[in-house]
Short mmCIF file of N, CA and C in Angstrom, two decimals:
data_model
loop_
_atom_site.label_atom_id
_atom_site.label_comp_id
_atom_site.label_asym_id
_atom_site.label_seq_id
_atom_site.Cartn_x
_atom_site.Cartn_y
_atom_site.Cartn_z
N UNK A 1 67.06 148.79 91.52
CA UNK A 1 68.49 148.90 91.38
C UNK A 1 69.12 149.33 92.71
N UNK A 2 68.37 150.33 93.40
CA UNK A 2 69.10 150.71 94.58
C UNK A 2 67.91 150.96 95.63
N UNK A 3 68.36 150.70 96.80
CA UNK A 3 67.16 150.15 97.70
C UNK A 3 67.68 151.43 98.42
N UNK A 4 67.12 152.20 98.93
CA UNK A 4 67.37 153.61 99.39
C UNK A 4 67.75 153.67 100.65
N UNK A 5 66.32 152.68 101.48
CA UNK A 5 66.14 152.09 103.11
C UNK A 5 67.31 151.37 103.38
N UNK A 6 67.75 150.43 102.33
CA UNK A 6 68.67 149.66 102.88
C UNK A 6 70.36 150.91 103.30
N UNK A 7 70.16 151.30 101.68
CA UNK A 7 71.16 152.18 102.02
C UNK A 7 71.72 153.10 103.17
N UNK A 8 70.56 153.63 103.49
CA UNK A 8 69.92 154.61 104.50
C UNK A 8 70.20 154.16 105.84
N UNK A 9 70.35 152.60 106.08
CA UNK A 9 70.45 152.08 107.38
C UNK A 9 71.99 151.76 107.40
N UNK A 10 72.73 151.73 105.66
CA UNK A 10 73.78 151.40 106.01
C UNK A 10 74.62 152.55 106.42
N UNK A 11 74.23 153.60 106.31
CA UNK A 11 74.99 155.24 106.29
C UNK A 11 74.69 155.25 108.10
N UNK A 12 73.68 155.09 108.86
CA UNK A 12 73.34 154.95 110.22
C UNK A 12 74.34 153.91 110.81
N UNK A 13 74.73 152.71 110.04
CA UNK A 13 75.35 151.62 110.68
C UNK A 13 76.79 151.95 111.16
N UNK A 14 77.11 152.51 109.61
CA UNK A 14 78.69 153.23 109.45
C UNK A 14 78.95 154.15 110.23
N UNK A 15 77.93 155.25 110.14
CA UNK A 15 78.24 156.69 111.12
C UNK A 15 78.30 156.05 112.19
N UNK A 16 77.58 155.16 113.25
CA UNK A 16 77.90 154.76 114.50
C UNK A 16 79.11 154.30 114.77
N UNK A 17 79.80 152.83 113.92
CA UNK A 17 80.85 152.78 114.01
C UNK A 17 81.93 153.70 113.97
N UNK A 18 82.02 154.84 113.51
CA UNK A 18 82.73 156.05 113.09
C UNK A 18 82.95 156.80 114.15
N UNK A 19 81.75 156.47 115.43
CA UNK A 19 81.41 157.35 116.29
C UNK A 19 80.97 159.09 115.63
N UNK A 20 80.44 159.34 114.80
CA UNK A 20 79.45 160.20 114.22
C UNK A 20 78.82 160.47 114.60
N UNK A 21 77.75 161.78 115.14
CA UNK A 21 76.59 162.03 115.36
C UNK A 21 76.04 162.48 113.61
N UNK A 22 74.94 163.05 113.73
CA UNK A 22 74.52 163.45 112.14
C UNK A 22 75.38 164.78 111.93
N UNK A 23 75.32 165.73 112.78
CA UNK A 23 75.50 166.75 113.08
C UNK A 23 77.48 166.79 112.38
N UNK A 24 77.82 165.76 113.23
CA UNK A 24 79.19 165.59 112.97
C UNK A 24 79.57 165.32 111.20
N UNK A 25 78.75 164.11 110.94
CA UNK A 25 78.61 163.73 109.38
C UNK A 25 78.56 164.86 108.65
N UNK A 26 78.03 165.89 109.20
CA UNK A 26 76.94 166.85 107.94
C UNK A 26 78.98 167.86 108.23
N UNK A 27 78.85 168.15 109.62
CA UNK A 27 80.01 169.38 109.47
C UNK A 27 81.61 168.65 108.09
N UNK A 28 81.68 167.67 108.35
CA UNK A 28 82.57 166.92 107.51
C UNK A 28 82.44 167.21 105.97
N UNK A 29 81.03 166.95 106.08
CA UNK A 29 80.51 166.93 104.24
C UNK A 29 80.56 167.96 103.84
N UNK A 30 79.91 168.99 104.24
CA UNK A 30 79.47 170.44 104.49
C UNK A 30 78.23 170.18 103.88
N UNK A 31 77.13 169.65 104.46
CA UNK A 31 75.89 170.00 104.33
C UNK A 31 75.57 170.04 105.59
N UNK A 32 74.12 169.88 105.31
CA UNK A 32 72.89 169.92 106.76
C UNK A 32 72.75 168.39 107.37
N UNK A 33 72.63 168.87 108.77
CA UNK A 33 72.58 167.17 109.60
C UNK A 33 71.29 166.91 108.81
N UNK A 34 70.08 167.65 108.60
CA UNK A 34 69.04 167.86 108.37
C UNK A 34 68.75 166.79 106.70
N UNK A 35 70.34 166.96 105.80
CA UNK A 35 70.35 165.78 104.55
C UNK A 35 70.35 164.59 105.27
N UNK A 36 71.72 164.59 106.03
CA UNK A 36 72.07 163.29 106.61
C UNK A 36 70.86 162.29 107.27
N UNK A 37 69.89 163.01 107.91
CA UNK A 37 68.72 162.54 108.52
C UNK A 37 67.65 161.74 107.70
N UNK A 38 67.67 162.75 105.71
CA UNK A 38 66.73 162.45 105.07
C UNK A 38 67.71 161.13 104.34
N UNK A 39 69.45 161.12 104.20
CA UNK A 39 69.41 160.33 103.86
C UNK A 39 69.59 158.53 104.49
N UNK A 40 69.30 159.18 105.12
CA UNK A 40 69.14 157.83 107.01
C UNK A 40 68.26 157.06 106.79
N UNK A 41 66.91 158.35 106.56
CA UNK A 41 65.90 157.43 106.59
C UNK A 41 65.37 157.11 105.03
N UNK A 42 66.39 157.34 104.13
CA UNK A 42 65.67 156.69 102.94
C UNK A 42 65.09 157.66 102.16
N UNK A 43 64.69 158.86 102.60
CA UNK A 43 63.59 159.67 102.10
C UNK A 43 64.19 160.89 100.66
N UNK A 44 66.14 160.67 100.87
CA UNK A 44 66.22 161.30 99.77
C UNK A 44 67.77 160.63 99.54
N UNK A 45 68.92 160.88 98.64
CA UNK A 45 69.42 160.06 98.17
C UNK A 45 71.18 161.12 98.10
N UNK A 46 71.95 160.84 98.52
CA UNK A 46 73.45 161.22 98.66
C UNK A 46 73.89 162.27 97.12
N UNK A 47 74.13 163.17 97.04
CA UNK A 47 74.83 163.58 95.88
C UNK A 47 75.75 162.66 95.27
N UNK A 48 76.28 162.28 94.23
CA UNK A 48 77.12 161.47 93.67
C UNK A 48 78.68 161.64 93.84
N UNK A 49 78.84 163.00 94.40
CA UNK A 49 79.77 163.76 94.77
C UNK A 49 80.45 163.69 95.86
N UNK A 50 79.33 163.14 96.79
CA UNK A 50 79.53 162.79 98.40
C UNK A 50 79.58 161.32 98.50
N UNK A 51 79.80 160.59 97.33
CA UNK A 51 79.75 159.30 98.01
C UNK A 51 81.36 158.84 98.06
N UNK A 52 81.86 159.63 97.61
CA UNK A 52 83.46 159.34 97.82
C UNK A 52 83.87 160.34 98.95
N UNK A 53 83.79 161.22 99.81
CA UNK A 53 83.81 161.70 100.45
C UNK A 53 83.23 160.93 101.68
N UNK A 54 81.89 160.11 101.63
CA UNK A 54 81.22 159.26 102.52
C UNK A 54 81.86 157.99 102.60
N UNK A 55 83.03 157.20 101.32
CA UNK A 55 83.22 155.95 101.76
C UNK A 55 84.14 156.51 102.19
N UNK A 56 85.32 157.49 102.06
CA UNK A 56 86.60 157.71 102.64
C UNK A 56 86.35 158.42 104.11
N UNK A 57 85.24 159.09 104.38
CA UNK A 57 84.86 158.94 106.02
C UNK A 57 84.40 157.45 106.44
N UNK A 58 84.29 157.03 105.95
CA UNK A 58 84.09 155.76 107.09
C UNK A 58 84.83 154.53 106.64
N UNK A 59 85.92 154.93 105.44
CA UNK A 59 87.15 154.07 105.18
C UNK A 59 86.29 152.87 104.82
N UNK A 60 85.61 152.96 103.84
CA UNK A 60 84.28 151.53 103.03
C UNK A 60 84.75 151.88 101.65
N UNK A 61 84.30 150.77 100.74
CA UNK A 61 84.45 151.29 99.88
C UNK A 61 82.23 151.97 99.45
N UNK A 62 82.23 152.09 98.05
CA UNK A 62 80.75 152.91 97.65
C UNK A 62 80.12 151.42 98.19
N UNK A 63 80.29 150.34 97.63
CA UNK A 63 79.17 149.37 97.47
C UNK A 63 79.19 149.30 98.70
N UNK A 64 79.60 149.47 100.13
CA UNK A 64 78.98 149.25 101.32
C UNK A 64 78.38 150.30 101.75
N UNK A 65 78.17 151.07 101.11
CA UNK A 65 76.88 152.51 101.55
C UNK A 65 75.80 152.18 100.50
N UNK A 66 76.06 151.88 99.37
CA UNK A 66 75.17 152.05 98.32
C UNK A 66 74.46 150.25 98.33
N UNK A 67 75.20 148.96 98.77
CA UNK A 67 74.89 148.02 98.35
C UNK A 67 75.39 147.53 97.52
N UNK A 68 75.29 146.25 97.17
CA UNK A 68 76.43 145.55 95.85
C UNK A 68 75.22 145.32 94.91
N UNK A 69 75.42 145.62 93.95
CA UNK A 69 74.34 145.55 92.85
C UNK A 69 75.12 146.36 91.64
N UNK A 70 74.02 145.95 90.39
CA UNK A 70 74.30 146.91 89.07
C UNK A 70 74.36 148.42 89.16
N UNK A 71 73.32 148.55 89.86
CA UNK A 71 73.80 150.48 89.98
C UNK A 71 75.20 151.03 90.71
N UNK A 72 75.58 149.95 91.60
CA UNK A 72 76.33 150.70 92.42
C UNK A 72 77.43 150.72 91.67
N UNK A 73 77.35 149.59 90.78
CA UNK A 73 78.87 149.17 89.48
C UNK A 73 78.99 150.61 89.05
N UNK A 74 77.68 150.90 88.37
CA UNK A 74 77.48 151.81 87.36
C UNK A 74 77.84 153.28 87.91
N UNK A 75 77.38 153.55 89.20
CA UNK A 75 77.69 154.62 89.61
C UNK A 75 79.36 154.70 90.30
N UNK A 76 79.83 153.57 90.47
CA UNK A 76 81.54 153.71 90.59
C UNK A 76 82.19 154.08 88.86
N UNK A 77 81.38 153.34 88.13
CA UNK A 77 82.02 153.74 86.63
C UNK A 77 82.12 155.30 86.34
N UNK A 78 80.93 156.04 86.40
CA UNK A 78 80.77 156.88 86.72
C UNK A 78 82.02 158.33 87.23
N UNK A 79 82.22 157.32 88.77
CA UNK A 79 83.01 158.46 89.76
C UNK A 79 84.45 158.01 89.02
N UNK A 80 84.53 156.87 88.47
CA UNK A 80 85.96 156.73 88.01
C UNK A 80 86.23 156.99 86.33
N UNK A 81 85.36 157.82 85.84
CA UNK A 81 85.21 158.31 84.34
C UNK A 81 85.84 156.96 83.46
N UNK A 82 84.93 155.82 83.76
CA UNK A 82 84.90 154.67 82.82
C UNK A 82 83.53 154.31 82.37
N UNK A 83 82.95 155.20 81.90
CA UNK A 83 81.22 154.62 82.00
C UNK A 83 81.52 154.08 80.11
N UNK A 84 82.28 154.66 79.29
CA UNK A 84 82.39 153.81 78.14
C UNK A 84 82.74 152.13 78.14
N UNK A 85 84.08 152.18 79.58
CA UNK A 85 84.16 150.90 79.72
C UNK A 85 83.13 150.14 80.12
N UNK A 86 82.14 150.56 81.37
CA UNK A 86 81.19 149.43 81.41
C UNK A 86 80.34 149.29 80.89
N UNK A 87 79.77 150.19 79.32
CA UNK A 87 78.60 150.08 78.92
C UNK A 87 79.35 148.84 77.60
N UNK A 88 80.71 149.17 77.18
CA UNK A 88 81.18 147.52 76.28
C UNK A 88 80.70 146.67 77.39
N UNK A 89 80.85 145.94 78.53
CA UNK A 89 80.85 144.95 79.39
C UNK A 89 79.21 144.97 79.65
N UNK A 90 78.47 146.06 80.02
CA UNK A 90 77.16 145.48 80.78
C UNK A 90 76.59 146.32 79.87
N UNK A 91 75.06 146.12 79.70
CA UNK A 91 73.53 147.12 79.54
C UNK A 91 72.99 147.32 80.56
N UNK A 92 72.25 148.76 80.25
CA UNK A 92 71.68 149.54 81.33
C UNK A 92 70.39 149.31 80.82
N UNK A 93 69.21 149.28 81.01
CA UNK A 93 68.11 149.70 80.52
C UNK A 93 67.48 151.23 80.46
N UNK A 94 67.29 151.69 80.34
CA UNK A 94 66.35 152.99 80.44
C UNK A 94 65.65 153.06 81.77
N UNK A 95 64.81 152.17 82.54
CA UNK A 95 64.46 151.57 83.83
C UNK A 95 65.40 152.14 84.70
N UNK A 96 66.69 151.62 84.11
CA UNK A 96 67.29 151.39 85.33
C UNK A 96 68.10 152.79 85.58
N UNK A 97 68.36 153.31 84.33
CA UNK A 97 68.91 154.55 84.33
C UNK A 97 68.23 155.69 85.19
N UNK A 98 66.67 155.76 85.07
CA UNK A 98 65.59 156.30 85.81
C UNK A 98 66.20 156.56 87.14
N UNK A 99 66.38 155.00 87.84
CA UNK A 99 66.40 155.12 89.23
C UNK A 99 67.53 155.29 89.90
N UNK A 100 68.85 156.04 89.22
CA UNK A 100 69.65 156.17 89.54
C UNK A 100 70.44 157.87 88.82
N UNK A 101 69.08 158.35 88.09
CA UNK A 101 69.56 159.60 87.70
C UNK A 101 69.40 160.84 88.25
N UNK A 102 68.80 160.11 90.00
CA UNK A 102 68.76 161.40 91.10
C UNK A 102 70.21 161.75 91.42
N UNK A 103 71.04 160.34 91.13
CA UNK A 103 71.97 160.50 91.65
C UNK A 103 73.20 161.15 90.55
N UNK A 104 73.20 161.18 89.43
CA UNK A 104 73.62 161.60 88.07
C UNK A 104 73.44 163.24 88.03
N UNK A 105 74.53 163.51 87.33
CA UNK A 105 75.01 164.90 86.55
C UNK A 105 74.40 165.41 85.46
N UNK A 106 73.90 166.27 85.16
CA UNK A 106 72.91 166.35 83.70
C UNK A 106 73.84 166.43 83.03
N UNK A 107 75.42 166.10 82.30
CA UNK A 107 76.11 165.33 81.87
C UNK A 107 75.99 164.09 81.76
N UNK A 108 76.37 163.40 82.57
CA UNK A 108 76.67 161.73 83.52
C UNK A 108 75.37 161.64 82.52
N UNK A 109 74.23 162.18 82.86
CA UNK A 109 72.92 161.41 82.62
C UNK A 109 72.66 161.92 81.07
N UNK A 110 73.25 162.51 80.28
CA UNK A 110 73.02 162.70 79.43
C UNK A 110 74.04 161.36 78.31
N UNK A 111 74.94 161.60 78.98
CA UNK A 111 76.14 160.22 78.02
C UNK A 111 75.47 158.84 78.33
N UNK A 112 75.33 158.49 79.92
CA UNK A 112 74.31 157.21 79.96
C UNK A 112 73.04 157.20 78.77
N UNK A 113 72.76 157.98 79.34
CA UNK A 113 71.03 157.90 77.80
C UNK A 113 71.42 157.36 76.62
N UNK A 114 72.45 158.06 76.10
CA UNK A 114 73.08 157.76 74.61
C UNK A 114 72.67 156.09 74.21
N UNK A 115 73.66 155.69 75.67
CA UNK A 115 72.98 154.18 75.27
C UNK A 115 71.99 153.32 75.63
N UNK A 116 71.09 154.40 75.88
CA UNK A 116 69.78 153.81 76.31
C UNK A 116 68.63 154.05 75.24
N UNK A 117 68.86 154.82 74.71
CA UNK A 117 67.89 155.73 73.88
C UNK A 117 66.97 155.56 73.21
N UNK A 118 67.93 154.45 71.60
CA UNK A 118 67.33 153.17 70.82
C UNK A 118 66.38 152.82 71.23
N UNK A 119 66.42 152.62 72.48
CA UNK A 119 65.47 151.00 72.97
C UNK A 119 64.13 152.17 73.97
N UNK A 120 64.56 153.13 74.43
CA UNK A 120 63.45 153.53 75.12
C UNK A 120 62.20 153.97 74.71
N UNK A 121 61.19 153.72 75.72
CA UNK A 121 59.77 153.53 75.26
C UNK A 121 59.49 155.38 75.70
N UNK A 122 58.18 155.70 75.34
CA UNK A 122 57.71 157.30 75.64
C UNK A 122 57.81 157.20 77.50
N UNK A 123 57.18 156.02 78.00
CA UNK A 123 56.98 156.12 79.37
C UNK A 123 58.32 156.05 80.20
N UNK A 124 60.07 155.88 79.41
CA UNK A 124 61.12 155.80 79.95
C UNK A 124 61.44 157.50 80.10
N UNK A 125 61.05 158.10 78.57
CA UNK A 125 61.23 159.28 78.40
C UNK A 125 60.90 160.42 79.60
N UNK A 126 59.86 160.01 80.01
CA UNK A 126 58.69 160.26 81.06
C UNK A 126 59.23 160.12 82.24
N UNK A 127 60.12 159.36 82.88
CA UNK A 127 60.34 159.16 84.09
C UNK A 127 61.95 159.67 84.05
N UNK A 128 62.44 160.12 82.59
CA UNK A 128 63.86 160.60 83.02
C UNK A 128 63.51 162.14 82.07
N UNK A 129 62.49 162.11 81.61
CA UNK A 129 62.87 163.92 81.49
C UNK A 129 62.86 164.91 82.21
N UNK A 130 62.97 164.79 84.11
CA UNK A 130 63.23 165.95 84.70
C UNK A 130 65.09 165.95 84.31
N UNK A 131 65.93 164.74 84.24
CA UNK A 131 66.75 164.79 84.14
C UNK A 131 67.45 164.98 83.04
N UNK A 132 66.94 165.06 81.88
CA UNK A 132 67.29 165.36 80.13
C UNK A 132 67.33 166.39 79.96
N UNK A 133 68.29 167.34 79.15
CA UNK A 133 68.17 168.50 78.93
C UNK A 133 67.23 168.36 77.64
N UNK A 134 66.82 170.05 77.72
CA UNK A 134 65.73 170.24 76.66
C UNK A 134 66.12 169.52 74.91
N UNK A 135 67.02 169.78 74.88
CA UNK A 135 67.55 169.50 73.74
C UNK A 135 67.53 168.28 73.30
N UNK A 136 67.98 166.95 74.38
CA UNK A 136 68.25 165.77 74.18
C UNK A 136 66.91 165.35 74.28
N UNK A 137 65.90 165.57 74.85
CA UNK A 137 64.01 165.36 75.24
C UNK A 137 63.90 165.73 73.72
N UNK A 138 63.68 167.02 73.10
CA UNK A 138 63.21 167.17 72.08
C UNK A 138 63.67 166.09 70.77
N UNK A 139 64.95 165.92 70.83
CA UNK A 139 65.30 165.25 70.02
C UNK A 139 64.95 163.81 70.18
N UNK A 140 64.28 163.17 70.89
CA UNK A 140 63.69 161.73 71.34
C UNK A 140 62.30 162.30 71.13
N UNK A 141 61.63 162.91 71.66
CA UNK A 141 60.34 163.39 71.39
C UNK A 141 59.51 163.39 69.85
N UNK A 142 60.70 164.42 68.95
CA UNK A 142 60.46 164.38 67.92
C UNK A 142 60.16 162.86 66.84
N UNK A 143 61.37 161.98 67.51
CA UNK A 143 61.20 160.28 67.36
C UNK A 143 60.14 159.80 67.68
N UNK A 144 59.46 159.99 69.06
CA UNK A 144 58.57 159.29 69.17
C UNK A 144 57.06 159.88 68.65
N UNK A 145 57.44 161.10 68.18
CA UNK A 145 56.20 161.66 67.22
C UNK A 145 55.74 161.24 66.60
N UNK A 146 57.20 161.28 65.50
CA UNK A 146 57.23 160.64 63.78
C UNK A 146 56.77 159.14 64.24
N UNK A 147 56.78 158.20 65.26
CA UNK A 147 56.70 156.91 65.00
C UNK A 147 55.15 156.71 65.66
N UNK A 148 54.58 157.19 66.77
CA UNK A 148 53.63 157.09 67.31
C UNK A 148 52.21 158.20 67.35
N UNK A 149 53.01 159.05 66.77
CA UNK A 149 52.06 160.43 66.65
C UNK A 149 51.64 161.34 67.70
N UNK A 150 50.52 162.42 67.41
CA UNK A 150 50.89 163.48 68.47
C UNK A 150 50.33 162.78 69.83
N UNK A 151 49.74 161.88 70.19
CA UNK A 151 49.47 161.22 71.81
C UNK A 151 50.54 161.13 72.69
N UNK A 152 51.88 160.81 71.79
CA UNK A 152 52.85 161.23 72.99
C UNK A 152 53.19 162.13 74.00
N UNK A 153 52.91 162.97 72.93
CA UNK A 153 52.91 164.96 73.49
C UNK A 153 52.37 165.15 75.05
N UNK A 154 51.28 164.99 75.30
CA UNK A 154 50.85 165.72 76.30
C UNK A 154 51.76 165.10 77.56
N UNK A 155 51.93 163.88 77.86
CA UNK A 155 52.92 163.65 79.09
C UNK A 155 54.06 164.61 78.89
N UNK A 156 54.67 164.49 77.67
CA UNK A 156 55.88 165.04 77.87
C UNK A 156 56.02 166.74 77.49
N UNK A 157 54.97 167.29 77.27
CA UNK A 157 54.58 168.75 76.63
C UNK A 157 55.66 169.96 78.05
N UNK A 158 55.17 169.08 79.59
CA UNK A 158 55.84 170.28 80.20
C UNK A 158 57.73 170.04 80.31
N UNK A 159 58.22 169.22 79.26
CA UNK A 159 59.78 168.94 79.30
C UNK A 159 60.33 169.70 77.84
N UNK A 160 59.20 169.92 77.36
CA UNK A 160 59.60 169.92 75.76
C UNK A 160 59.98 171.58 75.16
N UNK A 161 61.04 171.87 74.32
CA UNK A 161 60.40 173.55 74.13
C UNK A 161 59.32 173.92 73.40
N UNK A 162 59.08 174.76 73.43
CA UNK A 162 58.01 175.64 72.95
C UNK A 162 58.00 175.39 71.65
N UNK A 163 59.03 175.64 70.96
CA UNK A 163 59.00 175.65 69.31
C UNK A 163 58.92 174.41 69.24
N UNK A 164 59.31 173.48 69.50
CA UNK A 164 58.85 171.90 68.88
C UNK A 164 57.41 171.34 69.63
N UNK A 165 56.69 172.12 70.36
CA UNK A 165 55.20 172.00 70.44
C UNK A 165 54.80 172.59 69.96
N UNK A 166 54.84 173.69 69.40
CA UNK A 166 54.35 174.66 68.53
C UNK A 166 54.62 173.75 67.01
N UNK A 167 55.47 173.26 66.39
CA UNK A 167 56.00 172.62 65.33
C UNK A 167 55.06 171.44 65.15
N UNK A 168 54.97 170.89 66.26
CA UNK A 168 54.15 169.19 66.20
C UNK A 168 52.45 169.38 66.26
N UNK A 169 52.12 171.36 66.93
CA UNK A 169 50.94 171.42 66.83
C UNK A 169 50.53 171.78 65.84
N UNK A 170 51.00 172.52 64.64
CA UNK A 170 51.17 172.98 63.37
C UNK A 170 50.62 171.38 62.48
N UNK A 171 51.49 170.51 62.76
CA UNK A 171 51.39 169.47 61.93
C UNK A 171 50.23 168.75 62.23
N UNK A 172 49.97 168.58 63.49
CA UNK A 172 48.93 167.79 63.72
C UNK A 172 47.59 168.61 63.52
N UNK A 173 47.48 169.28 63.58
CA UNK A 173 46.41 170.25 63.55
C UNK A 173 45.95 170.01 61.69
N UNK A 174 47.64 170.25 60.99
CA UNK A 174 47.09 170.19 59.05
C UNK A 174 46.51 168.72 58.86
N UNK A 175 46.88 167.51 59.65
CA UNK A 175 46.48 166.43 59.15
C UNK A 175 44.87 166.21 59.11
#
């Protein structure tokens, strides 16, 4: 969904035109030249917060930092509190939600899920429960219990609370 490197070279392309050093970028944003560097080279990914702050420094709009693609749609829906509107118009997958929930609000990423949820497999669960709150994990967890049984558990045991591993070990243990 979002190519990081590419991104990364386009934030280098822009700051030059801008006449930017990193140093300069970072005093603007108020972070560390030290982000700006990681997000240059790809190695870590813009707050969602800063990307309107980043197209209005370099007068772009998002999709020329981020790329033109489905995420970048999704993450303007997002900054412009229409994500009901584009989920009538487009689907997200669970996949895709993954690779774009570094960049997401444990809000943001909690309303996206909603409509991902149905359809997600244990291994979607897996790659977005650093970003799920406990509550919304347990309550998918518990689903994929009742449908698949306790093998789900152990991937997801360090996202889950206590009382609903304690609950699912109770049960599995009487069967």
């Amino acid at each position: 969904m979002f190519d990081m490197l590419k991104a990364g070279r386009n934030i280098v392309r822009l700051r030059g035109a801008a006449g930017l050093t990193q140093m300069g970028l970072a005093d603007k944003l108020g972070i560390s030249y030290q982000a700006v560097s990681n997000w240059e080279r790809g190695t870590s990914r813009p707050d969602i917060s800063k990307l309107p702050e980043l197209a209005e420094i370099f007068n772009v709009g998002i999709d020329e930092i981020l790329g033109k693609g489905k995420g970048t749609r999704f993450i303007g829906s997002v900054l412009d509190n229409t994500t009901e509107d584009y989920f009538q118009q487009n689907a997200i997958s669970a996949e895709e939600l993954s690779e774009i929930a570094p960049l997401l609000q444990l809000a943001q990423i909690s309303e996206a899920f909603e409509h991902v949820k149905e359809s997600a497999a244990v291994s979607d669960l897996l790659a977005l429960a650093p970003f799920l709150s406990e509550e919304l994990l347990d309550e998918c967890a518990k689903q994929a219990f009742e449908k698949e049984g306790a093998g789900v558990l152990p991937p997801l045991a360090p996202f889950i609370s206590e009382g609903i591993l304690s609950e699912w070990g109770a049960r599995a243990y009487a069967k």
